[in-house]
JSON list of C-alpha atoms in Angstrom, two decimals:
[
{"chain": "A", "resi": 1, "resn": "UNK", "atom": "CA", "xyz": [18.15, 1.39, -15.09]},
{"chain": "A", "resi": 2, "resn": "UNK", "atom": "CA", "xyz": [15.32, 3.50, -16.47]},
{"chain": "A", "resi": 3, "resn": "UNK", "atom": "CA", "xyz": [13.78, 2.12, -19.66]},
{"chain": "A", "resi": 4, "resn": "UNK", "atom": "CA", "xyz": [13.92, 4.84, -22.31]},
{"chain": "A", "resi": 5, "resn": "UNK", "atom": "CA", "xyz": [12.58, 4.85, -25.85]},
{"chain": "A", "resi": 6, "resn": "UNK", "atom": "CA", "xyz": [13.63, 7.51, -28.34]},
{"chain": "A", "resi": 7, "resn": "UNK", "atom": "CA", "xyz": [11.25, 8.68, -31.06]},
{"chain": "A", "resi": 8, "resn": "UNK", "atom": "CA", "xyz": [12.84, 10.69, -33.87]},
{"chain": "A", "resi": 9, "resn": "UNK", "atom": "CA", "xyz": [11.06, 12.96, -36.35]},
{"chain": "A", "resi": 10, "resn": "UNK", "atom": "CA", "xyz": [12.02, 14.78, -39.52]},
{"chain": "A", "resi": 11, "resn": "UNK", "atom": "CA", "xyz": [10.84, 18.13, -38.18]},
{"chain": "A", "resi": 12, "resn": "UNK", "atom": "CA", "xyz": [9.17, 19.81, -35.21]},
{"chain": "A", "resi": 13, "resn": "UNK", "atom": "CA", "xyz": [5.73, 19.77, -36.86]},
{"chain": "A", "resi": 14, "resn": "UNK", "atom": "CA", "xyz": [5.81, 16.01, -37.29]},
{"chain": "A", "resi": 15, "resn": "UNK", "atom": "CA", "xyz": [6.88, 15.66, -33.67]},
{"chain": "A", "resi": 16, "resn": "UNK", "atom": "CA", "xyz": [4.10, 17.95, -32.49]},
{"chain": "A", "resi": 17, "resn": "UNK", "atom": "CA", "xyz": [1.50, 15.85, -34.29]},
{"chain": "A", "resi": 18, "resn": "UNK", "atom": "CA", "xyz": [2.79, 12.62, -32.77]},
{"chain": "A", "resi": 19, "resn": "UNK", "atom": "CA", "xyz": [3.19, 13.92, -29.23]},
{"chain": "A", "resi": 20, "resn": "UNK", "atom": "CA", "xyz": [-0.23, 15.57, -29.28]},
{"chain": "A", "resi": 21, "resn": "UNK", "atom": "CA", "xyz": [-1.72, 12.23, -30.29]},
{"chain": "A", "resi": 22, "resn": "UNK", "atom": "CA", "xyz": [0.04, 10.41, -27.47]},
{"chain": "A", "resi": 23, "resn": "UNK", "atom": "CA", "xyz": [-1.02, 12.97, -24.87]},
{"chain": "A", "resi": 24, "resn": "UNK", "atom": "CA", "xyz": [-4.59, 12.85, -26.13]},
{"chain": "A", "resi": 25, "resn": "UNK", "atom": "CA", "xyz": [-4.62, 9.06, -25.73]},
{"chain": "A", "resi": 26, "resn": "UNK", "atom": "CA", "xyz": [-3.35, 9.34, -22.13]},
{"chain": "A", "resi": 27, "resn": "UNK", "atom": "CA", "xyz": [-5.99, 11.95, -21.30]},
{"chain": "A", "resi": 28, "resn": "UNK", "atom": "CA", "xyz": [-8.80, 9.88, -22.81]},
{"chain": "A", "resi": 29, "resn": "UNK", "atom": "CA", "xyz": [-7.60, 6.76, -21.00]},
{"chain": "A", "resi": 30, "resn": "UNK", "atom": "CA", "xyz": [-7.68, 8.59, -17.66]},
{"chain": "A", "resi": 31, "resn": "UNK", "atom": "CA", "xyz": [-11.15, 9.97, -18.37]},
{"chain": "A", "resi": 32, "resn": "UNK", "atom": "CA", "xyz": [-12.37, 6.48, -19.28]},
{"chain": "A", "resi": 33, "resn": "UNK", "atom": "CA", "xyz": [-10.84, 5.02, -16.12]},
{"chain": "A", "resi": 34, "resn": "UNK", "atom": "CA", "xyz": [-12.04, 7.52, -13.51]},
{"chain": "A", "resi": 35, "resn": "UNK", "atom": "CA", "xyz": [-13.86, 10.35, -15.26]},
{"chain": "A", "resi": 36, "resn": "UNK", "atom": "CA", "xyz": [-11.05, 12.92, -15.15]},
{"chain": "A", "resi": 37, "resn": "UNK", "atom": "CA", "xyz": [-7.42, 13.57, -16.05]},
{"chain": "A", "resi": 38, "resn": "UNK", "atom": "CA", "xyz": [-4.72, 15.61, -14.31]},
{"chain": "A", "resi": 39, "resn": "UNK", "atom": "CA", "xyz": [-1.60, 16.45, -16.33]},
{"chain": "A", "resi": 40, "resn": "UNK", "atom": "CA", "xyz": [1.48, 18.66, -16.04]},
{"chain": "A", "resi": 41, "resn": "UNK", "atom": "CA", "xyz": [2.75, 20.38, -19.17]},
{"chain": "A", "resi": 42, "resn": "UNK", "atom": "CA", "xyz": [6.16, 21.85, -19.89]},
{"chain": "A", "resi": 43, "resn": "UNK", "atom": "CA", "xyz": [6.60, 25.56, -20.34]},
{"chain": "A", "resi": 44, "resn": "UNK", "atom": "CA", "xyz": [8.64, 27.43, -22.91]},
{"chain": "A", "resi": 45, "resn": "UNK", "atom": "CA", "xyz": [8.19, 27.81, -26.65]},
{"chain": "A", "resi": 46, "resn": "UNK", "atom": "CA", "xyz": [9.19, 24.33, -27.87]},
{"chain": "A", "resi": 47, "resn": "UNK", "atom": "CA", "xyz": [5.98, 22.55, -26.80]},
{"chain": "A", "resi": 48, "resn": "UNK", "atom": "CA", "xyz": [3.50, 25.24, -27.92]},
{"chain": "A", "resi": 49, "resn": "UNK", "atom": "CA", "xyz": [2.92, 23.63, -31.36]},
{"chain": "A", "resi": 50, "resn": "UNK", "atom": "CA", "xyz": [2.16, 20.37, -29.53]},
{"chain": "A", "resi": 51, "resn": "UNK", "atom": "CA", "xyz": [-0.45, 22.11, -27.40]},
{"chain": "A", "resi": 52, "resn": "UNK", "atom": "CA", "xyz": [-2.05, 23.83, -30.36]},
{"chain": "A", "resi": 53, "resn": "UNK", "atom": "CA", "xyz": [-2.55, 20.46, -32.07]},
{"chain": "A", "resi": 54, "resn": "UNK", "atom": "CA", "xyz": [-3.67, 18.79, -28.84]},
{"chain": "A", "resi": 55, "resn": "UNK", "atom": "CA", "xyz": [-6.32, 21.46, -28.26]},
{"chain": "A", "resi": 56, "resn": "UNK", "atom": "CA", "xyz": [-7.98, 20.42, -31.53]},
{"chain": "A", "resi": 57, "resn": "UNK", "atom": "CA", "xyz": [-8.60, 16.89, -30.25]},
{"chain": "A", "resi": 58, "resn": "UNK", "atom": "CA", "xyz": [-12.18, 15.85, -29.55]},
{"chain": "A", "resi": 59, "resn": "UNK", "atom": "CA", "xyz": [-11.67, 15.52, -25.79]},
{"chain": "A", "resi": 60, "resn": "UNK", "atom": "CA", "xyz": [-14.11, 16.38, -23.01]},
{"chain": "A", "resi": 61, "resn": "UNK", "atom": "CA", "xyz": [-11.84, 19.18, -21.83]},
{"chain": "A", "resi": 62, "resn": "UNK", "atom": "CA", "xyz": [-14.06, 20.03, -18.87]},
{"chain": "A", "resi": 63, "resn": "UNK", "atom": "CA", "xyz": [-12.76, 16.82, -17.30]},
{"chain": "A", "resi": 64, "resn": "UNK", "atom": "CA", "xyz": [-9.11, 17.82, -17.72]},
{"chain": "A", "resi": 65, "resn": "UNK", "atom": "CA", "xyz": [-7.00, 19.68, -15.16]},
{"chain": "A", "resi": 66, "resn": "UNK", "atom": "CA", "xyz": [-3.67, 21.11, -16.35]},
{"chain": "A", "resi": 67, "resn": "UNK", "atom": "CA", "xyz": [-0.81, 22.50, -14.26]},
{"chain": "A", "resi": 68, "resn": "UNK", "atom": "CA", "xyz": [2.50, 23.85, -15.54]},
{"chain": "A", "resi": 69, "resn": "UNK", "atom": "CA", "xyz": [5.45, 21.65, -14.67]},
{"chain": "A", "resi": 70, "resn": "UNK", "atom": "CA", "xyz": [7.08, 24.86, -13.52]},
{"chain": "A", "resi": 71, "resn": "UNK", "atom": "CA", "xyz": [6.59, 28.60, -13.75]},
{"chain": "A", "resi": 72, "resn": "UNK", "atom": "CA", "xyz": [8.47, 31.86, -13.34]},
{"chain": "A", "resi": 73, "resn": "UNK", "atom": "CA", "xyz": [7.77, 34.38, -10.57]},
{"chain": "A", "resi": 74, "resn": "UNK", "atom": "CA", "xyz": [6.17, 36.90, -12.91]},
{"chain": "A", "resi": 75, "resn": "UNK", "atom": "CA", "xyz": [2.65, 38.36, -13.17]},
{"chain": "A", "resi": 76, "resn": "UNK", "atom": "CA", "xyz": [-0.06, 36.64, -15.21]},
{"chain": "A", "resi": 77, "resn": "UNK", "atom": "CA", "xyz": [0.12, 37.90, -18.76]},
{"chain": "A", "resi": 78, "resn": "UNK", "atom": "CA", "xyz": [3.89, 38.35, -18.67]},
{"chain": "A", "resi": 79, "resn": "UNK", "atom": "CA", "xyz": [5.66, 36.81, -21.70]},
{"chain": "A", "resi": 80, "resn": "UNK", "atom": "CA", "xyz": [7.67, 34.63, -19.28]},
{"chain": "A", "resi": 81, "resn": "UNK", "atom": "CA", "xyz": [4.54, 33.17, -17.65]},
{"chain": "A", "resi": 82, "resn": "UNK", "atom": "CA", "xyz": [4.10, 29.51, -18.57]},
{"chain": "A", "resi": 83, "resn": "UNK", "atom": "CA", "xyz": [0.55, 29.29, -17.23]},
{"chain": "A", "resi": 84, "resn": "UNK", "atom": "CA", "xyz": [-0.45, 32.27, -19.37]},
{"chain": "A", "resi": 85, "resn": "UNK", "atom": "CA", "xyz": [0.73, 30.56, -22.56]},
{"chain": "A", "resi": 86, "resn": "UNK", "atom": "CA", "xyz": [-0.88, 27.23, -21.60]},
{"chain": "A", "resi": 87, "resn": "UNK", "atom": "CA", "xyz": [-4.09, 28.90, -20.47]},
{"chain": "A", "resi": 88, "resn": "UNK", "atom": "CA", "xyz": [-4.52, 30.81, -23.73]},
{"chain": "A", "resi": 89, "resn": "UNK", "atom": "CA", "xyz": [-4.66, 27.51, -25.57]},
{"chain": "A", "resi": 90, "resn": "UNK", "atom": "CA", "xyz": [-6.66, 25.28, -23.23]},
{"chain": "A", "resi": 91, "resn": "UNK", "atom": "CA", "xyz": [-8.98, 27.50, -21.16]},
{"chain": "A", "resi": 92, "resn": "UNK", "atom": "CA", "xyz": [-11.10, 28.35, -24.26]},
{"chain": "A", "resi": 93, "resn": "UNK", "atom": "CA", "xyz": [-11.55, 24.59, -24.74]},
{"chain": "A", "resi": 94, "resn": "UNK", "atom": "CA", "xyz": [-12.99, 24.27, -21.23]},
{"chain": "A", "resi": 95, "resn": "UNK", "atom": "CA", "xyz": [-9.99, 22.78, -19.43]},
{"chain": "A", "resi": 96, "resn": "UNK", "atom": "CA", "xyz": [-9.16, 23.76, -15.87]},
{"chain": "A", "resi": 97, "resn": "UNK", "atom": "CA", "xyz": [-5.71, 25.38, -15.88]},
{"chain": "A", "resi": 98, "resn": "UNK", "atom": "CA", "xyz": [-4.22, 25.94, -12.42]},
{"chain": "A", "resi": 99, "resn": "UNK", "atom": "CA", "xyz": [-1.45, 28.50, -11.83]},
{"chain": "A", "resi": 100, "resn": "UNK", "atom": "CA", "xyz": [1.48, 27.50, -9.65]},
{"chain": "A", "resi": 101, "resn": "UNK", "atom": "CA", "xyz": [2.35, 31.12, -8.87]},
{"chain": "A", "resi": 102, "resn": "UNK", "atom": "CA", "xyz": [0.22, 33.02, -6.37]},
{"chain": "A", "resi": 103, "resn": "UNK", "atom": "CA", "xyz": [-0.08, 36.63, -7.51]},
{"chain": "A", "resi": 104, "resn": "UNK", "atom": "CA", "xyz": [-0.27, 37.77, -3.87]},
{"chain": "A", "resi": 105, "resn": "UNK", "atom": "CA", "xyz": [3.01, 36.17, -2.72]},
{"chain": "A", "resi": 106, "resn": "UNK", "atom": "CA", "xyz": [6.34, 37.87, -3.46]},
{"chain": "A", "resi": 107, "resn": "UNK", "atom": "CA", "xyz": [8.70, 35.44, -1.72]},
{"chain": "A", "resi": 108, "resn": "UNK", "atom": "CA", "xyz": [9.59, 32.44, -3.89]},
{"chain": "A", "resi": 109, "resn": "UNK", "atom": "CA", "xyz": [9.77, 30.04, -0.95]},
{"chain": "A", "resi": 110, "resn": "UNK", "atom": "CA", "xyz": [6.29, 31.04, 0.21]},
{"chain": "A", "resi": 111, "resn": "UNK", "atom": "CA", "xyz": [5.06, 30.77, -3.38]},
{"chain": "A", "resi": 112, "resn": "UNK", "atom": "CA", "xyz": [6.38, 27.20, -3.49]},
{"chain": "A", "resi": 113, "resn": "UNK", "atom": "CA", "xyz": [4.54, 26.29, -0.29]},
{"chain": "A", "resi": 114, "resn": "UNK", "atom": "CA", "xyz": [1.35, 27.79, -1.70]},
{"chain": "A", "resi": 115, "resn": "UNK", "atom": "CA", "xyz": [1.72, 25.79, -4.92]},
{"chain": "A", "resi": 116, "resn": "UNK", "atom": "CA", "xyz": [2.35, 22.60, -2.97]},
{"chain": "A", "resi": 117, "resn": "UNK", "atom": "CA", "xyz": [-0.85, 23.15, -0.97]},
{"chain": "A", "resi": 118, "resn": "UNK", "atom": "CA", "xyz": [-2.83, 23.62, -4.18]},
{"chain": "A", "resi": 119, "resn": "UNK", "atom": "CA", "xyz": [-1.42, 20.44, -5.71]},
{"chain": "A", "resi": 120, "resn": "UNK", "atom": "CA", "xyz": [-2.17, 18.46, -2.56]},
{"chain": "A", "resi": 121, "resn": "UNK", "atom": "CA", "xyz": [-5.87, 18.97, -3.36]},
{"chain": "A", "resi": 122, "resn": "UNK", "atom": "CA", "xyz": [-5.57, 17.36, -6.82]},
{"chain": "A", "resi": 123, "resn": "UNK", "atom": "CA", "xyz": [-5.93, 13.70, -7.70]},
{"chain": "A", "resi": 124, "resn": "UNK", "atom": "CA", "xyz": [-2.46, 12.18, -7.53]},
{"chain": "A", "resi": 125, "resn": "UNK", "atom": "CA", "xyz": [-0.26, 10.89, -9.09]},
{"chain": "A", "resi": 126, "resn": "UNK", "atom": "CA", "xyz": [-0.34, 12.87, -12.30]},
{"chain": "A", "resi": 127, "resn": "UNK", "atom": "CA", "xyz": [-1.68, 10.99, -15.30]},
{"chain": "A", "resi": 128, "resn": "UNK", "atom": "CA", "xyz": [1.09, 12.57, -17.37]},
{"chain": "A", "resi": 129, "resn": "UNK", "atom": "CA", "xyz": [4.10, 14.81, -16.88]},
{"chain": "A", "resi": 130, "resn": "UNK", "atom": "CA", "xyz": [5.56, 16.28, -20.05]},
{"chain": "A", "resi": 131, "resn": "UNK", "atom": "CA", "xyz": [9.05, 17.70, -19.62]},
{"chain": "A", "resi": 132, "resn": "UNK", "atom": "CA", "xyz": [11.26, 19.85, -21.75]},
{"chain": "A", "resi": 133, "resn": "UNK", "atom": "CA", "xyz": [15.04, 20.00, -21.42]},
{"chain": "A", "resi": 134, "resn": "UNK", "atom": "CA", "xyz": [17.23, 23.09, -21.24]},
{"chain": "A", "resi": 135, "resn": "UNK", "atom": "CA", "xyz": [20.55, 23.35, -23.02]},
{"chain": "A", "resi": 136, "resn": "UNK", "atom": "CA", "xyz": [22.09, 23.31, -19.52]},
{"chain": "A", "resi": 137, "resn": "UNK", "atom": "CA", "xyz": [20.35, 20.03, -18.70]},
{"chain": "A", "resi": 138, "resn": "UNK", "atom": "CA", "xyz": [17.65, 21.38, -16.39]},
{"chain": "A", "resi": 139, "resn": "UNK", "atom": "CA", "xyz": [14.15, 19.91, -16.44]},
{"chain": "A", "resi": 140, "resn": "UNK", "atom": "CA", "xyz": [11.02, 21.65, -15.13]},
{"chain": "A", "resi": 141, "resn": "UNK", "atom": "CA", "xyz": [12.76, 24.34, -13.03]},
{"chain": "A", "resi": 142, "resn": "UNK", "atom": "CA", "xyz": [15.12, 22.02, -11.21]},
{"chain": "A", "resi": 143, "resn": "UNK", "atom": "CA", "xyz": [18.35, 23.99, -11.52]},
{"chain": "A", "resi": 144, "resn": "UNK", "atom": "CA", "xyz": [21.64, 24.02, -9.65]},
{"chain": "A", "resi": 145, "resn": "UNK", "atom": "CA", "xyz": [21.44, 26.56, -6.85]},
{"chain": "A", "resi": 146, "resn": "UNK", "atom": "CA", "xyz": [20.58, 26.84, -3.16]},
{"chain": "A", "resi": 147, "resn": "UNK", "atom": "CA", "xyz": [17.36, 24.81, -3.55]},
{"chain": "A", "resi": 148, "resn": "UNK", "atom": "CA", "xyz": [18.77, 22.06, -5.79]},
{"chain": "A", "resi": 149, "resn": "UNK", "atom": "CA", "xyz": [19.06, 19.36, -3.13]},
{"chain": "A", "resi": 150, "resn": "UNK", "atom": "CA", "xyz": [15.59, 20.13, -1.77]},
{"chain": "A", "resi": 151, "resn": "UNK", "atom": "CA", "xyz": [14.08, 19.83, -5.25]},
{"chain": "A", "resi": 152, "resn": "UNK", "atom": "CA", "xyz": [15.80, 16.48, -5.81]},
{"chain": "A", "resi": 153, "resn": "UNK", "atom": "CA", "xyz": [15.71, 14.92, -2.36]},
{"chain": "A", "resi": 154, "resn": "UNK", "atom": "CA", "xyz": [12.95, 16.64, -0.40]},
{"chain": "A", "resi": 155, "resn": "UNK", "atom": "CA", "xyz": [10.06, 14.72, 1.19]},
{"chain": "A", "resi": 156, "resn": "UNK", "atom": "CA", "xyz": [8.29, 12.41, -1.26]},
{"chain": "A", "resi": 157, "resn": "UNK", "atom": "CA", "xyz": [4.94, 13.96, -0.38]},
{"chain": "A", "resi": 158, "resn": "UNK", "atom": "CA", "xyz": [6.12, 17.42, -1.47]},
{"chain": "A", "resi": 159, "resn": "UNK", "atom": "CA", "xyz": [4.72, 18.15, -4.90]},
{"chain": "A", "resi": 160, "resn": "UNK", "atom": "CA", "xyz": [6.07, 21.66, -5.56]},
{"chain": "A", "resi": 161, "resn": "UNK", "atom": "CA", "xyz": [8.59, 24.11, -4.16]},
{"chain": "A", "resi": 162, "resn": "UNK", "atom": "CA", "xyz": [10.13, 27.49, -4.84]},
{"chain": "A", "resi": 163, "resn": "UNK", "atom": "CA", "xyz": [13.63, 27.58, -6.30]},
{"chain": "A", "resi": 164, "resn": "UNK", "atom": "CA", "xyz": [16.26, 30.21, -7.08]},
{"chain": "A", "resi": 165, "resn": "UNK", "atom": "CA", "xyz": [18.51, 29.11, -9.96]},
{"chain": "A", "resi": 166, "resn": "UNK", "atom": "CA", "xyz": [22.19, 30.01, -9.57]},
{"chain": "A", "resi": 167, "resn": "UNK", "atom": "CA", "xyz": [23.24, 31.39, -11.93]},
{"chain": "A", "resi": 168, "resn": "UNK", "atom": "CA", "xyz": [19.97, 32.87, -13.11]},
{"chain": "A", "resi": 169, "resn": "UNK", "atom": "CA", "xyz": [19.21, 31.95, -16.74]},
{"chain": "A", "resi": 170, "resn": "UNK", "atom": "CA", "xyz": [19.79, 35.10, -18.83]},
{"chain": "A", "resi": 171, "resn": "UNK", "atom": "CA", "xyz": [16.63, 34.55, -20.88]},
{"chain": "A", "resi": 172, "resn": "UNK", "atom": "CA", "xyz": [14.47, 34.45, -17.73]},
{"chain": "A", "resi": 173, "resn": "UNK", "atom": "CA", "xyz": [16.43, 35.83, -14.74]},
{"chain": "A", "resi": 174, "resn": "UNK", "atom": "CA", "xyz": [13.78, 35.23, -12.07]},
{"chain": "A", "resi": 175, "resn": "UNK", "atom": "CA", "xyz": [13.02, 32.76, -9.31]},
{"chain": "A", "resi": 176, "resn": "UNK", "atom": "CA", "xyz": [10.69, 29.84, -10.04]},
{"chain": "A", "resi": 177, "resn": "UNK", "atom": "CA", "xyz": [8.16, 27.40, -8.66]},
{"chain": "A", "resi": 178, "resn": "UNK", "atom": "CA", "xyz": [8.60, 23.83, -9.88]},
{"chain": "A", "resi": 179, "resn": "UNK", "atom": "CA", "xyz": [7.30, 20.35, -9.45]},
{"chain": "A", "resi": 180, "resn": "UNK", "atom": "CA", "xyz": [9.63, 18.35, -7.22]},
{"chain": "A", "resi": 181, "resn": "UNK", "atom": "CA", "xyz": [11.53, 15.35, -8.52]},
{"chain": "A", "resi": 182, "resn": "UNK", "atom": "CA", "xyz": [9.26, 13.15, -6.40]},
{"chain": "A", "resi": 183, "resn": "UNK", "atom": "CA", "xyz": [6.16, 14.59, -8.11]},
{"chain": "A", "resi": 184, "resn": "UNK", "atom": "CA", "xyz": [7.66, 14.15, -11.57]},
{"chain": "A", "resi": 185, "resn": "UNK", "atom": "CA", "xyz": [8.84, 10.55, -11.16]},
{"chain": "A", "resi": 186, "resn": "UNK", "atom": "CA", "xyz": [5.55, 9.45, -9.59]},
{"chain": "A", "resi": 187, "resn": "UNK", "atom": "CA", "xyz": [3.56, 10.34, -12.74]},
{"chain": "A", "resi": 188, "resn": "UNK", "atom": "CA", "xyz": [1.74, 7.49, -14.46]},
{"chain": "A", "resi": 189, "resn": "UNK", "atom": "CA", "xyz": [3.36, 8.54, -17.74]},
{"chain": "A", "resi": 190, "resn": "UNK", "atom": "CA", "xyz": [6.48, 10.62, -18.35]},
{"chain": "A", "resi": 191, "resn": "UNK", "atom": "CA", "xyz": [7.38, 12.12, -21.70]},
{"chain": "A", "resi": 192, "resn": "UNK", "atom": "CA", "xyz": [10.13, 14.47, -22.87]},
{"chain": "A", "resi": 193, "resn": "UNK", "atom": "CA", "xyz": [9.94, 16.62, -25.99]},
{"chain": "A", "resi": 194, "resn": "UNK", "atom": "CA", "xyz": [12.99, 18.45, -27.32]},
{"chain": "A", "resi": 195, "resn": "UNK", "atom": "CA", "xyz": [14.51, 19.82, -30.50]},
{"chain": "A", "resi": 196, "resn": "UNK", "atom": "CA", "xyz": [18.05, 20.39, -31.70]},
{"chain": "A", "resi": 197, "resn": "UNK", "atom": "CA", "xyz": [21.33, 18.49, -31.60]},
{"chain": "A", "resi": 198, "resn": "UNK", "atom": "CA", "xyz": [22.72, 20.38, -28.59]},
{"chain": "A", "resi": 199, "resn": "UNK", "atom": "CA", "xyz": [19.88, 19.46, -26.26]},
{"chain": "A", "resi": 200, "resn": "UNK", "atom": "CA", "xyz": [19.97, 15.87, -27.48]},
{"chain": "A", "resi": 201, "resn": "UNK", "atom": "CA", "xyz": [23.69, 15.62, -26.70]},
{"chain": "A", "resi": 202, "resn": "UNK", "atom": "CA", "xyz": [23.09, 17.02, -23.21]},
{"chain": "A", "resi": 203, "resn": "UNK", "atom": "CA", "xyz": [20.18, 14.66, -22.53]},
{"chain": "A", "resi": 204, "resn": "UNK", "atom": "CA", "xyz": [22.10, 11.62, -23.77]},
{"chain": "A", "resi": 205, "resn": "UNK", "atom": "CA", "xyz": [24.99, 12.54, -21.47]},
{"chain": "A", "resi": 206, "resn": "UNK", "atom": "CA", "xyz": [22.62, 13.08, -18.55]},
{"chain": "A", "resi": 207, "resn": "UNK", "atom": "CA", "xyz": [21.03, 9.67, -19.06]},
{"chain": "A", "resi": 208, "resn": "UNK", "atom": "CA", "xyz": [24.41, 7.96, -19.32]},
{"chain": "A", "resi": 209, "resn": "UNK", "atom": "CA", "xyz": [25.66, 9.64, -16.14]},
{"chain": "A", "resi": 210, "resn": "UNK", "atom": "CA", "xyz": [22.52, 8.65, -14.23]},
{"chain": "A", "resi": 211, "resn": "UNK", "atom": "CA", "xyz": [22.07, 9.43, -10.54]},
{"chain": "A", "resi": 212, "resn": "UNK", "atom": "CA", "xyz": [25.49, 11.08, -10.28]},
{"chain": "A", "resi": 213, "resn": "UNK", "atom": "CA", "xyz": [24.92, 13.35, -13.28]},
{"chain": "A", "resi": 214, "resn": "UNK", "atom": "CA", "xyz": [25.83, 17.02, -13.11]},
{"chain": "A", "resi": 215, "resn": "UNK", "atom": "CA", "xyz": [22.69, 17.60, -15.17]},
{"chain": "A", "resi": 216, "resn": "UNK", "atom": "CA", "xyz": [19.39, 17.80, -13.26]},
{"chain": "A", "resi": 217, "resn": "UNK", "atom": "CA", "xyz": [17.66, 15.76, -15.98]},
{"chain": "A", "resi": 218, "resn": "UNK", "atom": "CA", "xyz": [19.99, 12.85, -15.33]},
{"chain": "A", "resi": 219, "resn": "UNK", "atom": "CA", "xyz": [19.22, 12.89, -11.61]},
{"chain": "A", "resi": 220, "resn": "UNK", "atom": "CA", "xyz": [15.49, 12.92, -12.31]},
{"chain": "A", "resi": 221, "resn": "UNK", "atom": "CA", "xyz": [15.44, 10.17, -14.92]},
{"chain": "A", "resi": 222, "resn": "UNK", "atom": "CA", "xyz": [17.60, 7.88, -12.80]},
{"chain": "A", "resi": 223, "resn": "UNK", "atom": "CA", "xyz": [14.69, 7.57, -10.34]},
{"chain": "A", "resi": 224, "resn": "UNK", "atom": "CA", "xyz": [11.91, 6.90, -12.86]},
{"chain": "A", "resi": 225, "resn": "UNK", "atom": "CA", "xyz": [10.50, 3.38, -12.58]},
{"chain": "A", "resi": 226, "resn": "UNK", "atom": "CA", "xyz": [8.17, 3.44, -15.60]},
{"chain": "A", "resi": 227, "resn": "UNK", "atom": "CA", "xyz": [9.33, 3.61, -19.24]},
{"chain": "A", "resi": 228, "resn": "UNK", "atom": "CA", "xyz": [10.06, 7.12, -20.53]},
{"chain": "A", "resi": 229, "resn": "UNK", "atom": "CA", "xyz": [9.28, 8.25, -24.08]},
{"chain": "A", "resi": 230, "resn": "UNK", "atom": "CA", "xyz": [11.66, 10.88, -25.48]},
{"chain": "A", "resi": 231, "resn": "UNK", "atom": "CA", "xyz": [10.50, 12.69, -28.60]},
{"chain": "A", "resi": 232, "resn": "UNK", "atom": "CA", "xyz": [13.17, 14.52, -30.60]},
{"chain": "A", "resi": 233, "resn": "UNK", "atom": "CA", "xyz": [13.28, 16.52, -33.80]},
{"chain": "A", "resi": 234, "resn": "UNK", "atom": "CA", "xyz": [16.31, 18.20, -35.32]}
]
């Protein structure tokens, strides 16, 4: 069974400070070990305060490559674009931020193949994968739908793929490109950051259900061999 440690905080700001410190330590350790770090960061609004604090760390950002753990099939600059939000914070610091979505590809399956090819050129495994959790139990953009089994059980060497959630989330009703489960669970460090009682209840249920969980997060975590740190604030 996956070893999981919960870290609880009084508020989201305290959590952001702690998680930013942990990510900074992982980045610096990777730079010390081989001169560079490659990390995947969660999209959405919850982790943005973490990234803002992390960007203030005295890190040699030119040695850091960042990819979104998933992204929506929208143009750069769109409010739904994860890489746009991440890039605004870290590109000015000198980090290399790599989009998963090709702006020249309209088909989500082809976009996934393009993202996979890009990730194949990066140092692997990831030094860190930071995940968020949806209220429906999804992680990255691994949702129920026609591509669910492929995202969970596709070839281990596949790092990214295109997915079409079914039903489409009302807050972002578009197709996605996401890291595969294999890419996520192979990371040298895996962290989850979430807020609110509802998401905590869902994640606890997903963990308890394990590999047979109806929640994507449960399926993912059941295959993780290294300890997982879960950071939660009310």
